[in-house]
Tab-separated table of C-alpha atoms in Angstrom:
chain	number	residue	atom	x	y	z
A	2	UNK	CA	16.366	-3.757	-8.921
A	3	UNK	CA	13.443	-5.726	-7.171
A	4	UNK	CA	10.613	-6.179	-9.497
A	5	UNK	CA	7.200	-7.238	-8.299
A	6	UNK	CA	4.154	-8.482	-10.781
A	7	UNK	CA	1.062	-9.903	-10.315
A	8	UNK	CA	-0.327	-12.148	-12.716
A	9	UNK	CA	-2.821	-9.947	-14.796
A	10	UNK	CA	-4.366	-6.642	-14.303
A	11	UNK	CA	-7.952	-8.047	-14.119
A	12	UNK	CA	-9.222	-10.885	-13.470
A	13	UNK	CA	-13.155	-11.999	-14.007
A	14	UNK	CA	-14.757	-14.894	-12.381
A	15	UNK	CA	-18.118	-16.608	-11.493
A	16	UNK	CA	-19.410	-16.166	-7.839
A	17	UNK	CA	-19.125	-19.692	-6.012
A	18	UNK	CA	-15.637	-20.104	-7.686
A	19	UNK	CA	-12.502	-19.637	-6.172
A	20	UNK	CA	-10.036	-16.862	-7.565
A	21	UNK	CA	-6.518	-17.295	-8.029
A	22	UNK	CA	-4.719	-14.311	-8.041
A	23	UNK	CA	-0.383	-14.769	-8.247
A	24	UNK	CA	2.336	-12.755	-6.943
A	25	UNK	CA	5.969	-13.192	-8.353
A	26	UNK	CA	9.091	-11.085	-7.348
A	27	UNK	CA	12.782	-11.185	-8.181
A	28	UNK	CA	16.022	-9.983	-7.033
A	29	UNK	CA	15.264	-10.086	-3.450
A	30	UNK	CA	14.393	-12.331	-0.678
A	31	UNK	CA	11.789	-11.188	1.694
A	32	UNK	CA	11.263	-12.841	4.960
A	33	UNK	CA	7.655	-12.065	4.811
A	34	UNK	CA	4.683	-10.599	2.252
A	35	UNK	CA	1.960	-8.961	2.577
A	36	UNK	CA	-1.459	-8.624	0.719
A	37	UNK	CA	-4.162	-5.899	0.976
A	38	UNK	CA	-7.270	-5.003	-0.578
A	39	UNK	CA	-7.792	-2.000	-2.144
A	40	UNK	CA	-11.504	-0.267	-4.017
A	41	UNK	CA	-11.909	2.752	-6.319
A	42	UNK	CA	-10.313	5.288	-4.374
A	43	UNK	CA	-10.072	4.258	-0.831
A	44	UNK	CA	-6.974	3.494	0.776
A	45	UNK	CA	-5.475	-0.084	0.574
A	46	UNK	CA	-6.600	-2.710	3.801
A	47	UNK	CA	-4.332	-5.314	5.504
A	48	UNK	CA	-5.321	-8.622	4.710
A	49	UNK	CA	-2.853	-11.357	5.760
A	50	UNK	CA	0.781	-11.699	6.448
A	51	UNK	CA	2.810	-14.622	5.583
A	52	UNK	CA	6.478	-15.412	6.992
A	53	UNK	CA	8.600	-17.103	5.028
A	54	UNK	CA	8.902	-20.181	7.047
A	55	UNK	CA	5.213	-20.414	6.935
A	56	UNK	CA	3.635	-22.138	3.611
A	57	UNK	CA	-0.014	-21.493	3.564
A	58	UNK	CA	-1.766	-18.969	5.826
A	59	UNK	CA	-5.613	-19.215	6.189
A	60	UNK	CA	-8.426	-16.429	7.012
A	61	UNK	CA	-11.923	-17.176	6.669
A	62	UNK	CA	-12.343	-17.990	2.927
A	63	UNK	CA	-8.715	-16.311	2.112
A	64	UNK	CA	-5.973	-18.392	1.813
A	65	UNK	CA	-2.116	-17.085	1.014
A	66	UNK	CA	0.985	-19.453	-0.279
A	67	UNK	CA	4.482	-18.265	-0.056
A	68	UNK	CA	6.924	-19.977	-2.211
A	69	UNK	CA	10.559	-18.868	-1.689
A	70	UNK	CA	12.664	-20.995	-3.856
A	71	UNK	CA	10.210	-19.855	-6.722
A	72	UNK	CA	9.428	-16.452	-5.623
A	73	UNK	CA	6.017	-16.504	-5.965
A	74	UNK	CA	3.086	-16.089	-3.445
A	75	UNK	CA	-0.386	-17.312	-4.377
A	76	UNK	CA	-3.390	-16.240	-2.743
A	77	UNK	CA	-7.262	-17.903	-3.121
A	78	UNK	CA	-10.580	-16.598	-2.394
A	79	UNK	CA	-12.900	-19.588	-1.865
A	80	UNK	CA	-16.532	-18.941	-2.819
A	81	UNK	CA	-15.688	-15.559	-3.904
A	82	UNK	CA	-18.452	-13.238	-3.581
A	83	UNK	CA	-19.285	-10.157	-5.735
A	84	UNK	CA	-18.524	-8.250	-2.603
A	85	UNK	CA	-14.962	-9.573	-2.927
A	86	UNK	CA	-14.709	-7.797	-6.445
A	87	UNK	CA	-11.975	-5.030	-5.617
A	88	UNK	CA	-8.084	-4.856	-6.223
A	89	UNK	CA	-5.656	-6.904	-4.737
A	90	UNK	CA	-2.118	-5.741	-3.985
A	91	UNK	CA	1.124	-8.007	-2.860
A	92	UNK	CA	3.145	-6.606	-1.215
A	93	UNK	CA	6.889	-8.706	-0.286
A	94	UNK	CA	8.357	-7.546	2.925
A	95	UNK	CA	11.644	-5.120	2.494
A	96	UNK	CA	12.304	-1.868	3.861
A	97	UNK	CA	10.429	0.307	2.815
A	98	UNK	CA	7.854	-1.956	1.353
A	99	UNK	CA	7.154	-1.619	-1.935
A	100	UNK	CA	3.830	-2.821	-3.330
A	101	UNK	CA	3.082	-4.909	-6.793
A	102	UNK	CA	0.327	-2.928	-9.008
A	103	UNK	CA	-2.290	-4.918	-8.153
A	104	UNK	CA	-4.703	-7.539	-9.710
A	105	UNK	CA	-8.089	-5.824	-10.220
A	106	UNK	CA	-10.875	-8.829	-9.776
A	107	UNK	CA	-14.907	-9.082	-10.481
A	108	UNK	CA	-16.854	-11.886	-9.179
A	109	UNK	CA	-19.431	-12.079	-11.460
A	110	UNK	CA	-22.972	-13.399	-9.995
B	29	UNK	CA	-12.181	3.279	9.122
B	30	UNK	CA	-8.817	2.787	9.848
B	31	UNK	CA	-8.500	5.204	12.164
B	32	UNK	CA	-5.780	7.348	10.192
B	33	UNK	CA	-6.851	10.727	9.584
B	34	UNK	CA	-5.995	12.629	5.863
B	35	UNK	CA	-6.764	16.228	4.940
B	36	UNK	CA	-7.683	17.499	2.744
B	37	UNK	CA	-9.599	14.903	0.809
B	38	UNK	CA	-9.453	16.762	-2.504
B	39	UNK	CA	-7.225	19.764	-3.173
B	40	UNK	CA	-6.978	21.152	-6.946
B	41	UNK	CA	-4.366	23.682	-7.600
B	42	UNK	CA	-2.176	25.065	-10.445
B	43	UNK	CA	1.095	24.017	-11.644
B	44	UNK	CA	3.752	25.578	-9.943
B	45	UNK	CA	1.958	26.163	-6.718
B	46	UNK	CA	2.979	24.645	-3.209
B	47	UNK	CA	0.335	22.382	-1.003
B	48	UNK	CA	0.625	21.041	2.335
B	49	UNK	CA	-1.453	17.674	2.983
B	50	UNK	CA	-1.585	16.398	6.270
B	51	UNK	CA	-1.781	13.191	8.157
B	52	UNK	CA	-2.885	11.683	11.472
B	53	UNK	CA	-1.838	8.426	12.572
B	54	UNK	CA	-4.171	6.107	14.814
B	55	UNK	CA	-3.807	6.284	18.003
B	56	UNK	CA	-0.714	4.788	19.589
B	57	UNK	CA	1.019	4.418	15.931
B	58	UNK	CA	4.442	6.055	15.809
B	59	UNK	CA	5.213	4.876	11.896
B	60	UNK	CA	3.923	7.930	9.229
B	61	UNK	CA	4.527	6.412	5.841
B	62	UNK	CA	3.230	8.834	2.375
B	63	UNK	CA	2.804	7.014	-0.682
B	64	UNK	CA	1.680	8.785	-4.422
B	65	UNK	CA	-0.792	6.375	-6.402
B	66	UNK	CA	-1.320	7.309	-9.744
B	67	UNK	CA	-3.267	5.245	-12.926
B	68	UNK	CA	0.066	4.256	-14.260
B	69	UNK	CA	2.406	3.952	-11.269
B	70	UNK	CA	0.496	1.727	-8.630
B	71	UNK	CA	1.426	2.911	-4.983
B	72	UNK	CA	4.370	4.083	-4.825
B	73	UNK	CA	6.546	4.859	-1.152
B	74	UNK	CA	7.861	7.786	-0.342
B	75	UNK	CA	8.966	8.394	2.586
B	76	UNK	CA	8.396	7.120	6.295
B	77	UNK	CA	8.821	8.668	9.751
B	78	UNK	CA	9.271	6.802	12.941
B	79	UNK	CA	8.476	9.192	16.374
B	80	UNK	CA	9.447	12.332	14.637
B	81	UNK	CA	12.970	10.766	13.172
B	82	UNK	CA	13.148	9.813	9.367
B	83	UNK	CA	13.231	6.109	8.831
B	84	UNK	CA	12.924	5.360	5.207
B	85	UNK	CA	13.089	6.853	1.805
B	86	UNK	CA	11.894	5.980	-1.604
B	87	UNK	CA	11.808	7.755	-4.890
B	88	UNK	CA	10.693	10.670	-3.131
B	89	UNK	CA	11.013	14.542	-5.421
B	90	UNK	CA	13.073	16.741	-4.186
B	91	UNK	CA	10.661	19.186	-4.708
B	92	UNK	CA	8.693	16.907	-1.989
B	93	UNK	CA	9.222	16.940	1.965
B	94	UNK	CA	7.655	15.386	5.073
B	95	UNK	CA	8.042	15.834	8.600
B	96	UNK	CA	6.297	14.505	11.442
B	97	UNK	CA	5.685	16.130	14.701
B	98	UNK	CA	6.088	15.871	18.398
B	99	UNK	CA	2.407	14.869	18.283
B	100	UNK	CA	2.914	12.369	15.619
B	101	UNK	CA	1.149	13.890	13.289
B	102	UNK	CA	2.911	14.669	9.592
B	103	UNK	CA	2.683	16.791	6.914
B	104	UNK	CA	3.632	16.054	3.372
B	105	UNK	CA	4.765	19.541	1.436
B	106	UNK	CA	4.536	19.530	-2.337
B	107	UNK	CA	6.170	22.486	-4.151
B	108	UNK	CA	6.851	23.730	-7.553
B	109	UNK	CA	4.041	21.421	-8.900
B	110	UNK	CA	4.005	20.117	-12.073
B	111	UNK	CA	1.159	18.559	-14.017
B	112	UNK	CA	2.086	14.836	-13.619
B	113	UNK	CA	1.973	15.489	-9.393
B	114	UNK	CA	-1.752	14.586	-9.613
B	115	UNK	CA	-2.247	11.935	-7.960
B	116	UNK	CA	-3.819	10.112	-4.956
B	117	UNK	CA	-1.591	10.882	-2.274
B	118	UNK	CA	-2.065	8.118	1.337
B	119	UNK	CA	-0.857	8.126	4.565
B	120	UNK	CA	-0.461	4.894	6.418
B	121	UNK	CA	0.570	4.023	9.856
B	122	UNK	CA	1.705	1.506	11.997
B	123	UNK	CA	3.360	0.535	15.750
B	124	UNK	CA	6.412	0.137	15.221
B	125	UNK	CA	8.717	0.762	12.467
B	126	UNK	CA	9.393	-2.292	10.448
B	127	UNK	CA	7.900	-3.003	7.724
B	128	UNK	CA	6.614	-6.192	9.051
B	129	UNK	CA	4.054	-4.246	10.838
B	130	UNK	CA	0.422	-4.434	9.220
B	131	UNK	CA	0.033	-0.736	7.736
B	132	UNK	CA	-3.372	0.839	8.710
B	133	UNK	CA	-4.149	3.768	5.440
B	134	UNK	CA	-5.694	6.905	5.327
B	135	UNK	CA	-8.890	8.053	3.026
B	136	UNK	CA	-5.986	9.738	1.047
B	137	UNK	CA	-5.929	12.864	-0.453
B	138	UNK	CA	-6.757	13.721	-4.166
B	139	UNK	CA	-4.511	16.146	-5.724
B	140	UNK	CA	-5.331	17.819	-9.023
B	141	UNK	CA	-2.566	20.033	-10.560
B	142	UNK	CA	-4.418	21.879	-13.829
């Protein structure tokens, strides 16, 4: 069955620093993933989309990788921000689409 | 704001009981998708509607239903509840029916089952 994890629940990191967080799937092959932000009880928000012919995707100081001979998206916050502390979900395109449990991060000032 | 519309945002009932939450899509959206977050779970789909026709299904209860309306809007019914239904339940929308499709989410709803 497909199987989505992201690289630790939480993640803790100095403001100014960039944030790593890693999304690895198996037993599929999506043509496209998806990562949204999500904070204490609010709904989960679209962040950026990345095809699968399309390496790197850039937003402002977001950046996603999509790796599909390893299976693995990364995706970087540059000069994270304490207002970036929140959780992160991947979510690799199928139908439905089914979402990894997210990374929790704090940017620490 | 997303522009999707949940109520109620908290509902606490008893086990056993039946509960009717309710969604609103933004404006122009004909995708309805319901998803159950709980601590241990993460998000979890279960079901989604395209203009009034099921489209998808995940490990949805069969003690669970949905249906959405000429208007768009959609209900999620909950019956025969058990203590392990509570939960944070969202609705999400989006144009068109792929999943492709950026999802837009609801507020959510906050069901307690004592």
């Amino acid at each position: 069955s497909q199987k989505i994890e992201q690289n630790s629940e939480a993640l803790n990191i100095q403001e100014g620093k960039t944030a790593t967080l890693t999304c690895n799937y198996t037993n599929y092959s999506p043509a496209y993933l998806q990562w949204y932000r999500q904070d204490p009880g609010r709904g989960p928000v679209f962040l950026l989309l990345i095809r699968e012919n399309e390496k790197e995707k850039r937003k402002e100081r977001l950046k996603v990788t999509f790796d599909t001979t390893l299976k693995q998206s990364l995706f970087h916050i540059t000069a994270s921000q304490p207002a970036d502390s929140a959780t992160y979900l991947c979510a690799p395109g199928n139908t439905p689409l089914v979402f990894g449990k997210g990374t929790r991060l704090s940017v620490i000032a | 704001d997303s522009g999707v519309t949940q109520t109620p945002k908290h509902l606490i009932t008893a086990t056993g009981q039946r509960v009717t939450l309710r969604c609103s899509p933004r404006s122009g959206d004909l995708s309805v998708y319901w998803y159950q977050q709980s601590l241990d779970q993460g998000l979890q789909f279960l079901i989604q509607y395209y203009n009034g026709e099921e489209r998808a299904k995940g490990n949805i209860l069969e003690r669970f239903s949905a249906q959405q309306f000429p208007d768009l809007h959609s209900e999620l019914n909950l019956s025969s509840l058990e203590l392990g239904d509570s939960a944070l339940y969202f609705c999400a929308s989006s144009e068109l029916a792929g999943t492709y499709n950026e999802q837009f989410f609801g507020p959510g709803t906050r069901l307690t089952v004592l």
